[in-house]
Amino acid sequence: MKKALAVLGCTLLAVAPFAHADEVEDTVKARQAAYRMLAWNTGIIKANLQGEFDAKKVQTAANTIAAIAHSDMGALYAPGTEKGKGYYPTKAKPAAFTDDKVVQVATNFVKAADALAAAAQGGDKDAVKAAFGDLGGTCKACHDDYRAK
Amino acid sequence: MKKALAVLGCTLLAVAPFAHADEVEDTVKARQAAYRMLAWNTGIIKANLQGEFDAKKVQTAANTIAAIAHSDMGALYAPGTEKGKGYYPTKAKPAAFTDDKVVQVATNFVKAADALAAAAQGGDKDAVKAAFGDLGGTCKACHDDYRAK
C-alpha cells in the first residue's frame, strides 16, 4: 500500500497518521468531495453525450476530472481515515487501504482521465464517447473491489 | 445574475429550474464539494509555503484549483439551490443568487486561479506566495458578501 500511496502522490501523510480527529474528518470530507466532483463532472459529460454535445463544456469537465485524478488523492486515504465519518460513513472498504492492487487501479484511472481530457480537447464526440467508456471502466473496477454498495 | 451565470459557464441550468428535489440536493452537494476541494488544495499550497516547498505538489494543487475555477460553477448555483440542504444547510447568502456583482467576484477568482497555476508552473516559491495571496483576496471578497459566517 505504501507503493500505492506513492503512485497517488502521497508521501508525508502516508507515514504520519493524524494527531487530531478533526484532521481525519476533514480528510474524509475532502475524499468524499473529490468523488462527488468526479461524479458531477462525469455527469456533465454523460449529459452531453446523450444530448446536445457542447465541446467546451465537455472539455472543462474532462479537464477538471484529469486535474483531480492528478491531485494528491493518495493523501485522502491517509492512515486513520479508514473509519472516518466525513459527510457520511465512508464507503471505502478496508481493502482500499491495504491492497497493493490499488496501485494499478489508480494508475489506470489517471491514464483514462488523461485520455479523456485529450479526446475532449480534440472535440470529437465519438472519441469522447470511447474515452468516457474507458474511464467508466476504471471507475467500476475500483467500485467493485473497494467501495461498499 | 443571468450575466453572472453566463460568465461562470452556465446556460441551460440557469434558465431551467430543477424538476426534482434530488437534483437540487445533488447540486448543493456538488457545490459544497467544489469548495471543499478548493479548501483542500489551498491547504496543500499553504502548507508548502509555510514548510518545505514541494514544487510538484504545489503545481498539482494549483492546477486542480484552476480546473475547478474554470468548471461549470455557475450551474452549481442553479435556481432552486438557494435553500438546498446538501451535506449541511447551505452557507450561500441569498445575494449570491441575485447580485450582479457576483460576475466580477467570480471573474476575479478565475483570473487569480490562472495566475496561481502559472506561478506554480514556474516553480518559484515567492511568485507562488504572491499569487496565493491574490487568490486568497478573491476568496475573501466572495466570503465577505456571499457566505454566511
mmCIF file of C-alpha atoms in Angstrom:
data_model
loop_
_atom_site.group_PDB
_atom_site.id
_atom_site.type_symbol
_atom_site.label_atom_id
_atom_site.label_comp_id
_atom_site.label_asym_id
_atom_site.label_seq_id
_atom_site.Cartn_x
_atom_site.Cartn_y
_atom_site.Cartn_z
ATOM 1 C CA MET A 1 0.000 0.000 0.000
ATOM 2 C CA LYS A 2 2.943 2.343 0.527
ATOM 3 C CA LYS A 3 3.667 1.879 -3.143
ATOM 4 C CA ALA A 4 0.051 2.678 -3.962
ATOM 5 C CA LEU A 5 0.204 5.883 -1.967
ATOM 6 C CA ALA A 6 3.461 6.856 -3.640
ATOM 7 C CA VAL A 7 1.880 6.381 -7.049
ATOM 8 C CA LEU A 8 -1.009 8.515 -5.942
ATOM 9 C CA GLY A 9 1.387 11.249 -4.913
ATOM 10 C CA CYS A 10 1.290 10.772 -1.171
ATOM 11 C CA THR A 11 4.457 10.904 0.867
ATOM 12 C CA LEU A 12 4.327 12.644 4.229
ATOM 13 C CA LEU A 13 0.765 11.738 5.114
ATOM 14 C CA ALA A 14 1.317 8.092 4.248
ATOM 15 C CA VAL A 15 3.764 7.701 7.074
ATOM 16 C CA ALA A 16 2.439 10.251 9.552
ATOM 17 C CA PRO A 17 -1.006 9.391 10.948
ATOM 18 C CA PHE A 18 -3.072 12.351 12.031
ATOM 19 C CA ALA A 19 -2.703 13.678 15.520
ATOM 20 C CA HIS A 20 -6.199 15.141 15.642
ATOM 21 C CA ALA A 21 -9.611 13.661 14.937
ATOM 22 C CA ASP A 22 -10.594 16.877 13.139
ATOM 23 C CA GLU A 23 -7.905 16.236 10.546
ATOM 24 C CA VAL A 24 -9.268 12.762 9.928
ATOM 25 C CA GLU A 25 -12.778 14.122 9.430
ATOM 26 C CA ASP A 26 -11.565 16.932 7.177
ATOM 27 C CA THR A 27 -9.645 14.429 5.077
ATOM 28 C CA VAL A 28 -12.594 12.050 4.750
ATOM 29 C CA LYS A 29 -14.776 15.021 3.745
ATOM 30 C CA ALA A 30 -12.195 16.044 1.143
ATOM 31 C CA ARG A 31 -12.140 12.451 -0.148
ATOM 32 C CA GLN A 32 -15.911 12.370 -0.431
ATOM 33 C CA ALA A 33 -15.832 15.816 -2.066
ATOM 34 C CA ALA A 34 -13.286 14.632 -4.630
ATOM 35 C CA TYR A 35 -15.514 11.761 -5.720
ATOM 36 C CA ARG A 36 -18.576 13.997 -5.695
ATOM 37 C CA MET A 37 -16.731 16.383 -8.033
ATOM 38 C CA LEU A 38 -15.752 13.475 -10.256
ATOM 39 C CA ALA A 39 -19.394 12.352 -10.350
ATOM 40 C CA TRP A 40 -20.614 15.888 -11.088
ATOM 41 C CA ASN A 41 -18.220 16.262 -13.983
ATOM 42 C CA THR A 42 -18.792 12.785 -15.415
ATOM 43 C CA GLY A 43 -22.498 13.638 -15.209
ATOM 44 C CA ILE A 44 -21.905 16.717 -17.362
ATOM 45 C CA ILE A 45 -20.069 14.646 -19.956
ATOM 46 C CA LYS A 46 -22.732 11.930 -19.905
ATOM 47 C CA ALA A 47 -25.479 14.519 -20.464
ATOM 48 C CA ASN A 48 -23.533 15.986 -23.378
ATOM 49 C CA LEU A 49 -23.053 12.556 -24.939
ATOM 50 C CA GLN A 50 -26.757 11.763 -24.581
ATOM 51 C CA GLY A 51 -27.991 15.169 -25.745
ATOM 52 C CA GLU A 52 -26.563 18.205 -27.463
ATOM 53 C CA PHE A 53 -22.762 17.982 -27.482
ATOM 54 C CA ASP A 54 -21.189 21.212 -26.205
ATOM 55 C CA ALA A 55 -17.479 20.612 -26.826
ATOM 56 C CA LYS A 56 -16.406 23.411 -24.497
ATOM 57 C CA LYS A 57 -18.441 22.152 -21.555
ATOM 58 C CA VAL A 58 -17.131 18.640 -22.136
ATOM 59 C CA GLN A 59 -13.587 19.947 -22.271
ATOM 60 C CA THR A 60 -13.821 21.866 -18.989
ATOM 61 C CA ALA A 61 -15.443 18.866 -17.282
ATOM 62 C CA ALA A 62 -12.768 16.489 -18.609
ATOM 63 C CA ASN A 63 -10.031 18.883 -17.521
ATOM 64 C CA THR A 64 -11.477 19.003 -14.018
ATOM 65 C CA ILE A 65 -11.602 15.205 -13.841
ATOM 66 C CA ALA A 66 -7.985 14.967 -15.015
ATOM 67 C CA ALA A 67 -6.829 17.625 -12.559
ATOM 68 C CA ILE A 68 -8.495 15.819 -9.652
ATOM 69 C CA ALA A 69 -7.066 12.500 -10.839
ATOM 70 C CA HIS A 70 -3.606 14.038 -10.786
ATOM 71 C CA SER A 71 -4.102 15.767 -7.449
ATOM 72 C CA ASP A 72 -2.812 14.326 -4.213
ATOM 73 C CA MET A 73 -5.546 11.689 -3.910
ATOM 74 C CA GLY A 74 -3.280 9.299 -2.036
ATOM 75 C CA ALA A 75 -3.279 11.750 0.853
ATOM 76 C CA LEU A 76 -7.056 11.369 1.006
ATOM 77 C CA TYR A 77 -6.523 7.773 2.125
ATOM 78 C CA ALA A 78 -4.109 8.669 4.908
ATOM 79 C CA PRO A 79 -3.863 6.381 7.945
ATOM 80 C CA GLY A 80 -6.721 6.993 10.346
ATOM 81 C CA THR A 81 -9.242 7.752 7.606
ATOM 82 C CA GLU A 82 -10.348 4.127 7.240
ATOM 83 C CA LYS A 83 -13.062 4.717 9.804
ATOM 84 C CA GLY A 84 -13.645 8.416 9.406
ATOM 85 C CA LYS A 85 -17.219 9.573 9.133
ATOM 86 C CA GLY A 86 -16.928 12.701 6.994
ATOM 87 C CA TYR A 87 -20.190 13.891 5.462
ATOM 88 C CA TYR A 88 -21.436 10.296 5.781
ATOM 89 C CA PRO A 89 -19.892 6.997 6.956
ATOM 90 C CA THR A 90 -17.140 6.226 4.480
ATOM 91 C CA LYS A 91 -17.973 3.694 1.784
ATOM 92 C CA ALA A 92 -14.318 2.841 1.266
ATOM 93 C CA LYS A 93 -13.732 -0.827 2.118
ATOM 94 C CA PRO A 94 -10.794 -1.747 4.373
ATOM 95 C CA ALA A 95 -9.085 -3.341 1.329
ATOM 96 C CA ALA A 96 -8.787 0.114 -0.276
ATOM 97 C CA PHE A 97 -6.201 0.936 2.392
ATOM 98 C CA THR A 98 -4.235 -2.299 2.305
ATOM 99 C CA ASP A 99 -4.462 -3.933 -1.115
ATOM 100 C CA ASP A 100 -1.429 -3.480 -3.365
ATOM 101 C CA LYS A 101 -3.658 -3.840 -6.427
ATOM 102 C CA VAL A 102 -4.914 -0.328 -5.680
ATOM 103 C CA VAL A 103 -1.743 0.891 -7.390
ATOM 104 C CA GLN A 104 -2.817 -0.481 -10.740
ATOM 105 C CA VAL A 105 -6.433 0.565 -10.342
ATOM 106 C CA ALA A 106 -5.377 4.123 -9.540
ATOM 107 C CA THR A 107 -2.859 4.238 -12.368
ATOM 108 C CA ASN A 108 -5.487 3.033 -14.841
ATOM 109 C CA PHE A 109 -7.858 5.740 -13.653
ATOM 110 C CA VAL A 110 -5.297 8.519 -14.091
ATOM 111 C CA LYS A 111 -4.380 7.286 -17.578
ATOM 112 C CA ALA A 112 -8.029 7.075 -18.617
ATOM 113 C CA ALA A 113 -8.677 10.578 -17.261
ATOM 114 C CA ASP A 114 -5.766 11.919 -19.300
ATOM 115 C CA ALA A 115 -7.030 10.137 -22.407
ATOM 116 C CA LEU A 116 -10.499 11.601 -21.880
ATOM 117 C CA ALA A 117 -9.081 15.114 -21.476
ATOM 118 C CA ALA A 118 -7.099 14.649 -24.694
ATOM 119 C CA ALA A 119 -10.176 13.401 -26.550
ATOM 120 C CA ALA A 120 -12.247 16.302 -25.198
ATOM 121 C CA GLN A 121 -9.571 18.728 -26.357
ATOM 122 C CA GLY A 122 -9.978 17.258 -29.846
ATOM 123 C CA GLY A 123 -13.706 17.930 -29.702
ATOM 124 C CA ASP A 124 -14.821 14.749 -31.498
ATOM 125 C CA LYS A 125 -17.944 13.289 -29.890
ATOM 126 C CA ASP A 126 -17.221 9.669 -30.820
ATOM 127 C CA ALA A 127 -13.675 9.897 -29.487
ATOM 128 C CA VAL A 128 -15.005 11.388 -26.248
ATOM 129 C CA LYS A 129 -17.614 8.632 -26.017
ATOM 130 C CA ALA A 130 -14.962 5.910 -26.351
ATOM 131 C CA ALA A 131 -12.627 7.551 -23.831
ATOM 132 C CA PHE A 132 -15.531 8.156 -21.458
ATOM 133 C CA GLY A 133 -16.414 4.461 -21.632
ATOM 134 C CA ASP A 134 -12.838 3.560 -20.787
ATOM 135 C CA LEU A 135 -12.869 5.934 -17.830
ATOM 136 C CA GLY A 136 -16.113 4.404 -16.613
ATOM 137 C CA GLY A 137 -14.456 1.009 -16.696
ATOM 138 C CA THR A 138 -11.702 2.200 -14.381
ATOM 139 C CA CYS A 139 -14.262 3.725 -12.003
ATOM 140 C CA LYS A 140 -16.200 0.455 -11.928
ATOM 141 C CA ALA A 141 -13.069 -1.600 -11.335
ATOM 142 C CA CYS A 142 -12.397 0.379 -8.181
ATOM 143 C CA HIS A 143 -16.005 0.476 -7.005
ATOM 144 C CA ASP A 144 -16.363 -3.296 -7.463
ATOM 145 C CA ASP A 145 -13.474 -4.078 -5.134
ATOM 146 C CA TYR A 146 -13.040 -1.123 -2.847
ATOM 147 C CA ARG A 147 -16.374 0.624 -2.336
ATOM 148 C CA ALA A 148 -19.273 -0.707 -0.294
ATOM 149 C CA LYS A 149 -22.592 -0.955 -2.150
ATOM 150 C CA MET B 1 -27.409 37.301 -12.276
ATOM 151 C CA LYS B 2 -28.027 35.731 -15.668
ATOM 152 C CA LYS B 3 -24.877 37.521 -16.773
ATOM 153 C CA ALA B 4 -23.023 36.114 -13.771
ATOM 154 C CA LEU B 5 -24.122 32.607 -14.610
ATOM 155 C CA ALA B 6 -23.112 33.094 -18.239
ATOM 156 C CA VAL B 7 -19.668 34.220 -17.136
ATOM 157 C CA LEU B 8 -19.438 31.147 -14.969
ATOM 158 C CA GLY B 9 -20.293 28.988 -17.949
ATOM 159 C CA CYS B 10 -23.875 28.192 -17.055
ATOM 160 C CA THR B 11 -26.552 28.223 -19.709
ATOM 161 C CA LEU B 12 -29.176 25.506 -19.585
ATOM 162 C CA LEU B 13 -29.387 25.145 -15.838
ATOM 163 C CA ALA B 14 -29.593 28.893 -15.352
ATOM 164 C CA VAL B 15 -32.912 29.042 -17.106
ATOM 165 C CA ALA B 16 -34.327 25.628 -16.256
ATOM 166 C CA PRO B 17 -35.049 25.114 -12.550
ATOM 167 C CA PHE B 18 -34.875 21.546 -11.358
ATOM 168 C CA ALA B 19 -37.904 19.350 -11.576
ATOM 169 C CA HIS B 20 -36.821 17.082 -8.753
ATOM 170 C CA ALA B 21 -35.738 17.779 -5.201
ATOM 171 C CA ASP B 22 -33.000 15.157 -5.569
ATOM 172 C CA GLU B 23 -31.370 17.230 -8.288
ATOM 173 C CA VAL B 24 -31.352 20.266 -6.019
ATOM 174 C CA GLU B 25 -29.717 18.287 -3.232
ATOM 175 C CA ASP B 26 -27.164 16.730 -5.586
ATOM 176 C CA THR B 27 -26.295 20.160 -6.922
ATOM 177 C CA VAL B 28 -25.884 21.679 -3.474
ATOM 178 C CA LYS B 29 -23.685 18.731 -2.504
ATOM 179 C CA ALA B 30 -21.599 19.254 -5.636
ATOM 180 C CA ARG B 31 -21.316 22.959 -4.770
ATOM 181 C CA GLN B 32 -20.172 22.167 -1.249
ATOM 182 C CA ALA B 33 -17.791 19.538 -2.655
ATOM 183 C CA ALA B 34 -16.294 22.073 -5.064
ATOM 184 C CA TYR B 35 -15.463 24.486 -2.244
ATOM 185 C CA ARG B 36 -14.199 21.642 -0.061
ATOM 186 C CA MET B 37 -11.839 20.657 -2.888
ATOM 187 C CA LEU B 38 -10.733 24.262 -3.250
ATOM 188 C CA ALA B 39 -10.056 24.403 0.504
ATOM 189 C CA TRP B 40 -8.191 21.087 0.438
ATOM 190 C CA ASN B 41 -5.940 22.261 -2.367
ATOM 191 C CA THR B 42 -5.345 25.743 -0.965
ATOM 192 C CA GLY B 43 -4.443 23.948 2.276
ATOM 193 C CA ILE B 44 -1.788 21.955 0.425
ATOM 194 C CA ILE B 45 -0.310 25.140 -1.045
ATOM 195 C CA LYS B 46 -0.419 26.921 2.312
ATOM 196 C CA ALA B 47 1.409 24.034 3.988
ATOM 197 C CA ASN B 48 4.052 24.095 1.266
ATOM 198 C CA LEU B 49 4.542 27.843 1.650
ATOM 199 C CA GLN B 50 4.873 27.508 5.416
ATOM 200 C CA GLY B 51 7.110 24.448 5.349
ATOM 201 C CA GLU B 52 9.166 22.573 2.799
ATOM 202 C CA PHE B 53 8.231 23.740 -0.701
ATOM 203 C CA ASP B 54 7.479 20.794 -2.980
ATOM 204 C CA ALA B 55 7.037 22.466 -6.369
ATOM 205 C CA LYS B 56 5.308 19.447 -7.896
ATOM 206 C CA LYS B 57 2.707 19.177 -5.142
ATOM 207 C CA VAL B 58 2.059 22.907 -5.376
ATOM 208 C CA GLN B 59 1.668 22.646 -9.115
ATOM 209 C CA THR B 60 -0.870 19.801 -8.987
ATOM 210 C CA ALA B 61 -2.851 21.615 -6.288
ATOM 211 C CA ALA B 62 -2.832 24.877 -8.261
ATOM 212 C CA ASN B 63 -3.896 23.037 -11.412
ATOM 213 C CA THR B 64 -6.813 21.473 -9.556
ATOM 214 C CA ILE B 65 -7.907 24.865 -8.229
ATOM 215 C CA ALA B 66 -7.725 26.364 -11.720
ATOM 216 C CA ALA B 67 -9.635 23.454 -13.266
ATOM 217 C CA ILE B 68 -12.422 23.782 -10.695
ATOM 218 C CA ALA B 69 -12.485 27.561 -11.181
ATOM 219 C CA HIS B 70 -12.969 27.007 -14.908
ATOM 220 C CA SER B 71 -15.538 24.251 -14.467
ATOM 221 C CA ASP B 72 -19.256 24.888 -14.746
ATOM 222 C CA MET B 73 -19.547 26.512 -11.297
ATOM 223 C CA GLY B 74 -22.465 28.690 -12.407
ATOM 224 C CA ALA B 75 -24.544 25.530 -12.705
ATOM 225 C CA LEU B 76 -23.877 24.880 -9.023
ATOM 226 C CA TYR B 77 -25.959 27.972 -8.228
ATOM 227 C CA ALA B 78 -28.919 26.892 -10.348
ATOM 228 C CA PRO B 79 -32.406 28.076 -9.398
ATOM 229 C CA GLY B 80 -33.811 26.062 -6.524
ATOM 230 C CA THR B 81 -30.452 25.584 -4.834
ATOM 231 C CA GLU B 82 -30.759 28.731 -2.721
ATOM 232 C CA LYS B 83 -32.363 26.703 0.036
ATOM 233 C CA GLY B 84 -30.917 23.280 -0.634
ATOM 234 C CA LYS B 85 -29.533 21.419 2.324
ATOM 235 C CA GLY B 86 -26.810 19.288 0.748
ATOM 236 C CA TYR B 87 -24.301 17.849 3.209
ATOM 237 C CA TYR B 88 -25.212 20.715 5.548
ATOM 238 C CA PRO B 89 -27.502 23.779 5.305
ATOM 239 C CA THR B 90 -26.035 25.965 2.579
ATOM 240 C CA LYS B 91 -23.961 28.904 3.730
ATOM 241 C CA ALA B 92 -24.538 30.774 0.484
ATOM 242 C CA LYS B 93 -26.417 34.009 1.196
ATOM 243 C CA PRO B 94 -29.463 34.892 -0.932
ATOM 244 C CA ALA B 95 -27.420 37.722 -2.501
ATOM 245 C CA ALA B 96 -25.112 35.149 -4.109
ATOM 246 C CA PHE B 97 -28.011 34.218 -6.367
ATOM 247 C CA THR B 98 -29.209 37.696 -7.231
ATOM 248 C CA ASP B 99 -26.375 40.200 -7.030
ATOM 249 C CA ASP B 100 -24.868 41.284 -10.352
ATOM 250 C CA LYS B 101 -21.556 41.999 -8.600
ATOM 251 C CA VAL B 102 -21.069 38.232 -8.422
ATOM 252 C CA VAL B 103 -19.901 38.466 -12.035
ATOM 253 C CA GLN B 104 -16.864 40.496 -11.096
ATOM 254 C CA VAL B 105 -16.116 38.487 -7.978
ATOM 255 C CA ALA B 106 -16.218 35.249 -9.970
ATOM 256 C CA THR B 107 -14.123 36.663 -12.787
ATOM 257 C CA ASN B 108 -11.502 37.865 -10.326
ATOM 258 C CA PHE B 109 -11.366 34.410 -8.765
ATOM 259 C CA VAL B 110 -10.860 32.654 -12.105
ATOM 260 C CA LYS B 111 -8.115 35.114 -13.114
ATOM 261 C CA ALA B 112 -6.329 34.692 -9.783
ATOM 262 C CA ALA B 113 -6.562 30.903 -10.057
ATOM 263 C CA ASP B 114 -4.995 31.045 -13.521
ATOM 264 C CA ALA B 115 -2.240 33.324 -12.243
ATOM 265 C CA LEU B 116 -1.534 30.938 -9.360
ATOM 266 C CA ALA B 117 -1.368 27.955 -11.725
ATOM 267 C CA ALA B 118 1.076 29.888 -13.926
ATOM 268 C CA ALA B 119 3.222 30.830 -10.928
ATOM 269 C CA ALA B 120 3.178 27.232 -9.697
ATOM 270 C CA GLN B 121 4.249 26.050 -13.127
ATOM 271 C CA GLY B 122 7.243 28.369 -12.824
ATOM 272 C CA GLY B 123 8.169 26.775 -9.513
ATOM 273 C CA ASP B 124 9.299 29.960 -7.759
ATOM 274 C CA LYS B 125 8.155 29.995 -4.127
ATOM 275 C CA ASP B 126 7.960 33.793 -3.824
ATOM 276 C CA ALA B 127 5.916 34.063 -7.006
ATOM 277 C CA VAL B 128 3.572 31.362 -5.737
ATOM 278 C CA LYS B 129 3.276 33.155 -2.395
ATOM 279 C CA ALA B 130 2.268 36.413 -4.091
ATOM 280 C CA ALA B 131 -0.228 34.721 -6.415
ATOM 281 C CA PHE B 132 -1.624 32.692 -3.499
ATOM 282 C CA GLY B 133 -2.182 35.902 -1.555
ATOM 283 C CA ASP B 134 -4.047 37.380 -4.506
ATOM 284 C CA LEU B 135 -6.208 34.273 -4.774
ATOM 285 C CA GLY B 136 -6.974 34.468 -1.062
ATOM 286 C CA GLY B 137 -8.147 38.018 -1.571
ATOM 287 C CA THR B 138 -10.668 36.911 -4.170
ATOM 288 C CA CYS B 139 -11.906 34.127 -1.881
ATOM 289 C CA LYS B 140 -12.338 36.604 0.963
ATOM 290 C CA ALA B 141 -14.165 39.100 -1.247
ATOM 291 C CA CYS B 142 -16.778 36.468 -2.022
ATOM 292 C CA HIS B 143 -16.990 35.107 1.523
ATOM 293 C CA ASP B 144 -17.448 38.601 2.961
ATOM 294 C CA ASP B 145 -20.504 39.321 0.860
ATOM 295 C CA TYR B 146 -21.992 36.000 -0.116
ATOM 296 C CA ARG B 147 -21.245 33.408 2.552
ATOM 297 C CA ALA B 148 -22.800 33.256 5.993
ATOM 298 C CA LYS B 149 -20.336 33.228 8.888
#
